[in-house]
PDB file of C-alpha atoms in Angstrom:
ATOM      1  CA  ARG N   2      94.709-230.330  -2.379  1.00  0.00           C
ATOM      2  CA  TYR N   3      91.774-228.469  -3.926  1.00  0.00           C
ATOM      3  CA  LEU N   4      92.679-228.195  -7.617  1.00  0.00           C
ATOM      4  CA  SER N   5      93.170-230.758 -10.348  1.00  0.00           C
ATOM      5  CA  ALA N   6      93.076-230.992 -14.122  1.00  0.00           C
ATOM      6  CA  GLU N   7      89.562-232.425 -13.831  1.00  0.00           C
ATOM      7  CA  ASP N   8      88.441-229.174 -12.239  1.00  0.00           C
ATOM      8  CA  GLY N   9      89.727-227.166 -15.188  1.00  0.00           C
ATOM      9  CA  ALA N  10      92.320-225.460 -12.989  1.00  0.00           C
ATOM     10  CA  GLU N  11      95.548-227.230 -12.038  1.00  0.00           C
ATOM     11  CA  ALA N  12      97.046-224.245 -10.230  1.00  0.00           C
ATOM     12  CA  PRO N  13      96.033-220.883  -8.781  1.00  0.00           C
ATOM     13  CA  PRO N  14      94.506-218.447  -9.370  1.00  0.00           C
ATOM     14  CA  ALA N  15      91.146-220.142  -8.876  1.00  0.00           C
ATOM     15  CA  VAL N  16      88.117-219.879  -6.629  1.00  0.00           C
ATOM     16  CA  VAL N  17      86.854-223.063  -4.979  1.00  0.00           C
ATOM     17  CA  VAL N  18      83.293-223.162  -3.648  1.00  0.00           C
ATOM     18  CA  TRP N  19      81.464-225.944  -1.837  1.00  0.00           C
ATOM     19  CA  THR N  20      77.705-225.876  -2.301  1.00  0.00           C
ATOM     20  CA  SER N  21      74.841-227.812  -0.736  1.00  0.00           C
ATOM     21  CA  PHE N  22      72.790-227.537  -3.928  1.00  0.00           C
ATOM     22  CA  ASP N  23      72.579-230.600  -6.140  1.00  0.00           C
ATOM     23  CA  PRO N  24      73.885-229.498  -9.587  1.00  0.00           C
ATOM     24  CA  GLU N  25      71.441-231.872 -11.296  1.00  0.00           C
ATOM     25  CA  THR N  26      68.242-230.930  -9.458  1.00  0.00           C
ATOM     26  CA  GLY N  27      69.077-227.663  -7.729  1.00  0.00           C
ATOM     27  CA  LYS N  28      67.690-228.949  -4.419  1.00  0.00           C
ATOM     28  CA  ILE N  29      69.519-228.769  -1.102  1.00  0.00           C
ATOM     29  CA  ARG N  30      71.364-231.954  -0.095  1.00  0.00           C
ATOM     30  CA  LYS N  31      71.822-231.942   3.657  1.00  0.00           C
ATOM     31  CA  GLY N  32      75.225-233.226   4.739  1.00  0.00           C
ATOM     32  CA  LYS N  33      76.572-233.462   1.190  1.00  0.00           C
ATOM     33  CA  LYS N  34      78.630-230.843  -0.650  1.00  0.00           C
ATOM     34  CA  THR N  35      79.545-230.374  -4.291  1.00  0.00           C
ATOM     35  CA  LYS N  36      82.843-228.721  -5.212  1.00  0.00           C
ATOM     36  CA  LEU N  37      82.724-225.963  -7.820  1.00  0.00           C
ATOM     37  CA  VAL N  38      85.902-224.439  -9.256  1.00  0.00           C
ATOM     38  CA  TYR N  39      86.035-221.060 -10.961  1.00  0.00           C
ATOM     39  CA  ALA N  40      89.219-220.714 -13.024  1.00  0.00           C
ATOM     40  CA  GLY N  41      88.548-217.317 -14.565  1.00  0.00           C
ATOM     41  CA  PRO N  42      88.336-214.869 -16.126  1.00  0.00           C
ATOM     42  CA  PHE N  43      89.262-212.843 -13.042  1.00  0.00           C
ATOM     43  CA  GLU N  44      87.218-209.807 -13.925  1.00  0.00           C
ATOM     44  CA  TYR N  45      84.720-208.250 -11.553  1.00  0.00           C
ATOM     45  CA  ALA N  46      81.631-208.901 -13.691  1.00  0.00           C
ATOM     46  CA  ALA N  47      82.363-212.573 -14.372  1.00  0.00           C
ATOM     47  CA  LEU N  48      83.359-213.338 -10.787  1.00  0.00           C
ATOM     48  CA  TYR N  49      80.306-211.512  -9.419  1.00  0.00           C
ATOM     49  CA  LYS N  50      77.968-213.515 -11.641  1.00  0.00           C
ATOM     50  CA  PHE N  51      79.558-216.802 -10.619  1.00  0.00           C
ATOM     51  CA  LEU N  52      79.422-216.110  -6.884  1.00  0.00           C
ATOM     52  CA  VAL N  53      75.880-214.729  -6.874  1.00  0.00           C
ATOM     53  CA  ARG N  54      74.395-217.538  -8.963  1.00  0.00           C
ATOM     54  CA  GLU N  55      76.190-220.321  -7.086  1.00  0.00           C
ATOM     55  CA  SER N  56      75.037-218.858  -3.767  1.00  0.00           C
ATOM     56  CA  GLN N  57      71.422-219.338  -4.850  1.00  0.00           C
ATOM     57  CA  PRO N  58      69.310-222.447  -5.380  1.00  0.00           C
ATOM     58  CA  VAL N  59      68.252-223.062  -8.971  1.00  0.00           C
ATOM     59  CA  VAL N  60      64.714-222.144  -7.896  1.00  0.00           C
ATOM     60  CA  LEU N  61      63.983-219.852  -4.936  1.00  0.00           C
ATOM     61  CA  ARG N  62      60.838-221.396  -3.457  1.00  0.00           C
ATOM     62  CA  LEU N  63      58.550-218.976  -1.647  1.00  0.00           C
ATOM     63  CA  PRO N  64      57.132-218.576   0.927  1.00  0.00           C
ATOM     64  CA  GLU N  65      59.058-221.726   1.958  1.00  0.00           C
ATOM     65  CA  ARG N  66      62.287-220.929   3.801  1.00  0.00           C
ATOM     66  CA  GLU N  67      65.143-223.338   3.140  1.00  0.00           C
ATOM     67  CA  GLY N  68      67.606-222.896   5.989  1.00  0.00           C
ATOM     68  CA  PRO N  69      68.472-220.075   8.403  1.00  0.00           C
ATOM     69  CA  ASP N  70      70.283-218.000   5.781  1.00  0.00           C
ATOM     70  CA  PHE N  71      67.406-218.088   3.276  1.00  0.00           C
ATOM     71  CA  GLN N  72      66.441-214.445   3.762  1.00  0.00           C
ATOM     72  CA  LYS N  73      70.036-213.338   3.106  1.00  0.00           C
ATOM     73  CA  ARG N  74      70.083-215.353  -0.107  1.00  0.00           C
ATOM     74  CA  GLN N  75      66.730-213.899  -1.137  1.00  0.00           C
ATOM     75  CA  GLN N  76      67.907-210.346  -0.455  1.00  0.00           C
ATOM     76  CA  LEU N  77      71.086-210.912  -2.487  1.00  0.00           C
ATOM     77  CA  ALA N  78      69.035-212.278  -5.376  1.00  0.00           C
ATOM     78  CA  GLN N  79      66.561-209.398  -5.302  1.00  0.00           C
ATOM     79  CA  GLN N  80      69.281-206.754  -5.240  1.00  0.00           C
ATOM     80  CA  SER N  81      71.268-208.279  -8.085  1.00  0.00           C
ATOM     81  CA  GLY N  82      70.719-207.049 -11.631  1.00  0.00           C
ATOM     82  CA  PHE N  83      70.016-210.523 -13.009  1.00  0.00           C
ATOM     83  CA  ALA N  84      66.899-211.089 -15.065  1.00  0.00           C
ATOM     84  CA  LYS N  85      64.262-212.813 -12.936  1.00  0.00           C
ATOM     85  CA  LEU N  86      61.741-215.476 -13.869  1.00  0.00           C
ATOM     86  CA  PHE N  87      58.695-215.477 -11.577  1.00  0.00           C
ATOM     87  CA  VAL N  88      56.487-218.574 -11.555  1.00  0.00           C
ATOM     88  CA  PHE N  89      53.200-218.756  -9.624  1.00  0.00           C
ATOM     89  CA  HIS N  90      51.130-221.822  -8.733  1.00  0.00           C
ATOM     90  CA  PRO N  91      48.073-222.305  -6.527  1.00  0.00           C
ATOM     91  CA  LYS N  92      49.039-223.748  -3.144  1.00  0.00           C
ATOM     92  CA  ASP N  93      47.339-227.059  -3.906  1.00  0.00           C
ATOM     93  CA  LYS N  94      49.515-227.508  -6.993  1.00  0.00           C
ATOM     94  CA  ASP N  95      53.246-227.919  -7.447  1.00  0.00           C
ATOM     95  CA  ALA N  96      55.726-226.935 -10.117  1.00  0.00           C
ATOM     96  CA  SER N  97      56.165-229.267 -13.061  1.00  0.00           C
ATOM     97  CA  GLU N  98      59.461-230.850 -14.016  1.00  0.00           C
ATOM     98  CA  ALA N  99      59.452-228.391 -16.897  1.00  0.00           C
ATOM     99  CA  LEU N 100      60.124-225.519 -14.515  1.00  0.00           C
ATOM    100  CA  MET N 101      63.242-227.113 -13.024  1.00  0.00           C
ATOM    101  CA  THR N 102      64.531-228.101 -16.475  1.00  0.00           C
ATOM    102  CA  ALA N 103      64.076-224.576 -17.806  1.00  0.00           C
ATOM    103  CA  ALA N 104      65.509-222.966 -14.653  1.00  0.00           C
ATOM    104  CA  LEU N 105      68.658-225.109 -14.838  1.00  0.00           C
ATOM    105  CA  ALA N 106      69.191-224.114 -18.475  1.00  0.00           C
ATOM    106  CA  LEU N 107      68.606-220.420 -17.710  1.00  0.00           C
ATOM    107  CA  LYS N 108      70.667-220.400 -14.513  1.00  0.00           C
ATOM    108  CA  PRO N 109      73.758-218.518 -15.820  1.00  0.00           C
ATOM    109  CA  ASN N 110      71.659-215.450 -16.626  1.00  0.00           C
ATOM    110  CA  VAL N 111      68.373-215.784 -14.743  1.00  0.00           C
ATOM    111  CA  ILE N 112      67.258-216.116 -11.118  1.00  0.00           C
ATOM    112  CA  THR N 113      64.038-218.127 -10.851  1.00  0.00           C
ATOM    113  CA  TYR N 114      61.406-217.617  -8.163  1.00  0.00           C
ATOM    114  CA  HIS N 115      58.559-220.052  -7.500  1.00  0.00           C
ATOM    115  CA  TYR N 116      55.603-218.840  -5.431  1.00  0.00           C
ATOM    116  CA  LEU N 117      52.853-221.081  -4.062  1.00  0.00           C
ATOM    117  CA  VAL N 118      49.857-218.767  -3.870  1.00  0.00           C
ATOM    118  CA  ASN N 119      46.697-218.612  -1.751  1.00  0.00           C
ATOM    119  CA  ASN N 120      43.666-216.741  -3.053  1.00  0.00           C
ATOM    120  CA  ASP N 121      44.063-214.217  -0.256  1.00  0.00           C
ATOM    121  CA  GLU N 122      45.120-210.577  -0.476  1.00  0.00           C
ATOM    122  CA  GLU N 123      47.312-211.084   2.602  1.00  0.00           C
ATOM    123  CA  ASP N 124      49.255-213.874   0.875  1.00  0.00           C
ATOM    124  CA  GLU N 125      52.828-212.974  -0.173  1.00  0.00           C
ATOM    125  CA  GLY N 126      52.603-214.624  -3.578  1.00  0.00           C
ATOM    126  CA  PHE N 127      49.168-213.128  -4.251  1.00  0.00           C
ATOM    127  CA  HIS N 128      50.588-209.673  -3.543  1.00  0.00           C
ATOM    128  CA  VAL N 129      53.690-210.158  -5.730  1.00  0.00           C
ATOM    129  CA  MET N 130      51.854-211.466  -8.782  1.00  0.00           C
ATOM    130  CA  GLY N 131      49.263-208.696  -8.399  1.00  0.00           C
ATOM    131  CA  GLN N 132      52.072-206.144  -8.774  1.00  0.00           C
ATOM    132  CA  PHE N 133      52.803-207.687 -12.172  1.00  0.00           C
ATOM    133  CA  GLY N 134      49.162-207.662 -13.267  1.00  0.00           C
ATOM    134  CA  ILE N 135      48.590-211.409 -12.831  1.00  0.00           C
ATOM    135  CA  LYS N 136      45.319-212.451 -11.186  1.00  0.00           C
ATOM    136  CA  TYR N 137      44.683-215.607  -9.188  1.00  0.00           C
ATOM    137  CA  ASN N 138      42.222-216.871 -11.817  1.00  0.00           C
ATOM    138  CA  ASP N 139      45.020-216.597 -14.406  1.00  0.00           C
ATOM    139  CA  LEU N 140      46.908-219.435 -12.712  1.00  0.00           C
ATOM    140  CA  GLY N 141      44.625-222.184 -13.955  1.00  0.00           C
ATOM    141  CA  GLU N 142      45.873-225.764 -13.569  1.00  0.00           C
ATOM    142  CA  HIS N 143      49.531-225.202 -14.478  1.00  0.00           C
ATOM    143  CA  GLY N 144      50.254-221.734 -13.097  1.00  0.00           C
ATOM    144  CA  ALA N 145      51.618-218.583 -14.700  1.00  0.00           C
ATOM    145  CA  ALA N 146      55.053-217.084 -15.361  1.00  0.00           C
ATOM    146  CA  MET N 147      56.651-213.773 -16.242  1.00  0.00           C
ATOM    147  CA  MET N 148      60.117-212.265 -16.716  1.00  0.00           C
ATOM    148  CA  TYR N 149      61.355-209.048 -15.172  1.00  0.00           C
ATOM    149  CA  GLN N 150      64.557-207.008 -15.404  1.00  0.00           C
ATOM    150  CA  GLY N 151      64.992-203.269 -14.953  1.00  0.00           C
ATOM    151  CA  GLN N 152      62.211-201.637 -16.992  1.00  0.00           C
ATOM    152  CA  GLY N 153      61.437-204.815 -18.919  1.00  0.00           C
ATOM    153  CA  LEU N 154      58.484-207.025 -18.049  1.00  0.00           C
ATOM    154  CA  GLU N 155      56.894-209.785 -20.091  1.00  0.00           C
ATOM    155  CA  VAL N 156      54.159-212.275 -19.236  1.00  0.00           C
ATOM    156  CA  TYR N 157      54.523-215.822 -20.559  1.00  0.00           C
ATOM    157  CA  LYS N 158      51.506-217.085 -22.499  1.00  0.00           C
ATOM    158  CA  GLY N 159      52.855-220.478 -23.519  1.00  0.00           C
ATOM    159  CA  ASP N 160      52.514-223.999 -22.151  1.00  0.00           C
ATOM    160  CA  MET N 161      53.751-224.139 -18.551  1.00  0.00           C
ATOM    161  CA  THR N 162      54.520-227.857 -18.942  1.00  0.00           C
ATOM    162  CA  ASP N 163      56.770-227.280 -21.980  1.00  0.00           C
ATOM    163  CA  ALA N 164      60.344-226.853 -20.704  1.00  0.00           C
ATOM    164  CA  ALA N 165      61.759-225.948 -24.127  1.00  0.00           C
ATOM    165  CA  ALA N 166      59.162-223.204 -24.681  1.00  0.00           C
ATOM    166  CA  LEU N 167      59.690-221.784 -21.188  1.00  0.00           C
ATOM    167  CA  GLN N 168      63.463-221.800 -21.702  1.00  0.00           C
ATOM    168  CA  LYS N 169      63.139-220.083 -25.093  1.00  0.00           C
ATOM    169  CA  PHE N 170      60.907-217.431 -23.530  1.00  0.00           C
ATOM    170  CA  GLY N 171      63.571-216.708 -20.909  1.00  0.00           C
ATOM    171  CA  GLU N 172      66.436-216.665 -23.402  1.00  0.00           C
ATOM    172  CA  GLU N 173      64.657-214.301 -25.768  1.00  0.00           C
ATOM    173  CA  PHE N 174      63.788-211.950 -22.917  1.00  0.00           C
ATOM    174  CA  VAL N 175      67.413-211.880 -21.695  1.00  0.00           C
ATOM    175  CA  GLU N 176      68.686-211.244 -25.229  1.00  0.00           C
ATOM    176  CA  ALA N 177      66.228-208.386 -25.726  1.00  0.00           C
ATOM    177  CA  GLN N 178      67.199-206.754 -22.425  1.00  0.00           C
ATOM    178  CA  GLY N 179      70.901-206.861 -23.195  1.00  0.00           C
ATOM    179  CA  GLU N 180      73.817-208.396 -21.334  1.00  0.00           C
ATOM    180  CA  PHE N 181      73.863-207.829 -17.570  1.00  0.00           C
ATOM    181  CA  VAL N 182      77.256-206.328 -16.696  1.00  0.00           C
ATOM    182  CA  PRO N 183      77.732-205.834 -12.932  1.00  0.00           C
ATOM    183  CA  ALA N 184      80.125-203.070 -11.933  1.00  0.00           C
ATOM    184  CA  PRO N 185      81.566-202.222  -8.493  1.00  0.00           C
ATOM    185  CA  SER N 186      80.152-199.138  -6.842  1.00  0.00           C
ATOM    186  CA  GLU N 187      79.968-197.580  -3.398  1.00  0.00           C
ATOM    187  CA  GLY N 188      76.255-198.278  -3.211  1.00  0.00           C
ATOM    188  CA  GLY N 189      76.561-201.975  -4.056  1.00  0.00           C
ATOM    189  CA  ALA N 190      77.176-203.859  -7.284  1.00  0.00           C
ATOM    190  CA  LYS N 191      73.798-204.026  -8.937  1.00  0.00           C
ATOM    191  CA  GLY N 192      75.270-203.691 -12.428  1.00  0.00           C
ATOM    192  CA  LYS N 193      73.605-202.666 -15.651  1.00  0.00           C
ATOM    193  CA  SER N 194      72.521-204.193 -18.919  1.00  0.00           C
ATOM    194  CA  LYS N 195      74.174-203.496 -22.241  1.00  0.00           C
ATOM    195  CA  GLY N 196      71.782-203.099 -25.127  1.00  0.00           C
ATOM    196  CA  LYS N 197      68.413-201.595 -25.870  1.00  0.00           C
ATOM    197  CA  LYS N 198      65.768-202.207 -23.234  1.00  0.00           C
ATOM    198  CA  LYS N 199      62.503-203.737 -24.372  1.00  0.00           C
ATOM    199  CA  LYS N 200      59.439-202.126 -22.843  1.00  0.00           C
ATOM    200  CA  SER N 201      56.727-204.141 -21.117  1.00  0.00           C
ATOM    201  CA  LYS N 202      54.561-206.294 -23.322  1.00  0.00           C
ATOM    202  CA  LYS N 203      52.646-209.522 -23.340  1.00  0.00           C
ATOM    203  CA  SER N 204      53.628-212.195 -25.838  1.00  0.00           C
ATOM    204  CA  GLU N 205      52.058-215.316 -27.259  1.00  0.00           C
ATOM    205  CA  MET N 206      54.121-218.478 -27.561  1.00  0.00           C
TER     206      MET N 206
END
C-alpha cells in the first residue's frame, strides 16, 4: 500500500513519512501532504538525520510561528548537532529567492534560520544576531548571514542575492567542521562532528 519501486523501496524495511512541506519551495501546504520514503541505511546516524531534517521546514522563519507545533520543531532543531545557517533581514525587507535556493541545496547538512529584525534591543532577532557580533547597521539592503556549529562560527561577507555563493559558503563551512555524526545517548542524541574544528573567523567571498 505504501511502498513501490518508484519510491526506491519495494518492500520493508522502510520508513514512510508524510510531510506538509512542499519539497520544491519548503513552504507549508495546508491540506496537502507529500510522501517521503527512507529505504536505508538503517543506522542510527543516518535515520536520525533523515527524521530531524524532514521534520523541519527548509527555512525556520522567526519570529513567525508556523503552526501549533512550531516551538517543538524549533527546539528539536536547536538541540540537534546540525550546522546552522542564520540569516537576518530588517523587518521591512524579505528574504531573496537566493536564500531559499541555497537552503534547499544545503538541507541535508544544514538547518537554516531566517530572522526578521527590528532595530530594538527587545527584539528576538536583534538579540540573536548581537550574540554573533552582527549589528543592525550591518544588515543593509540585503541582510546578513553567518554559519554556526559547535565551536565554529563564520560570518558571510558575500552577495546575499547570489544563491551559488551562499551555498558554497555553507558547504565549505560544513566541510571544515567535519561530518556531523549523531550518536544515541542517555542525555539525548546531539551527536558530534568528525574532523578538525575550524575556529571562529570572518571570511570574504
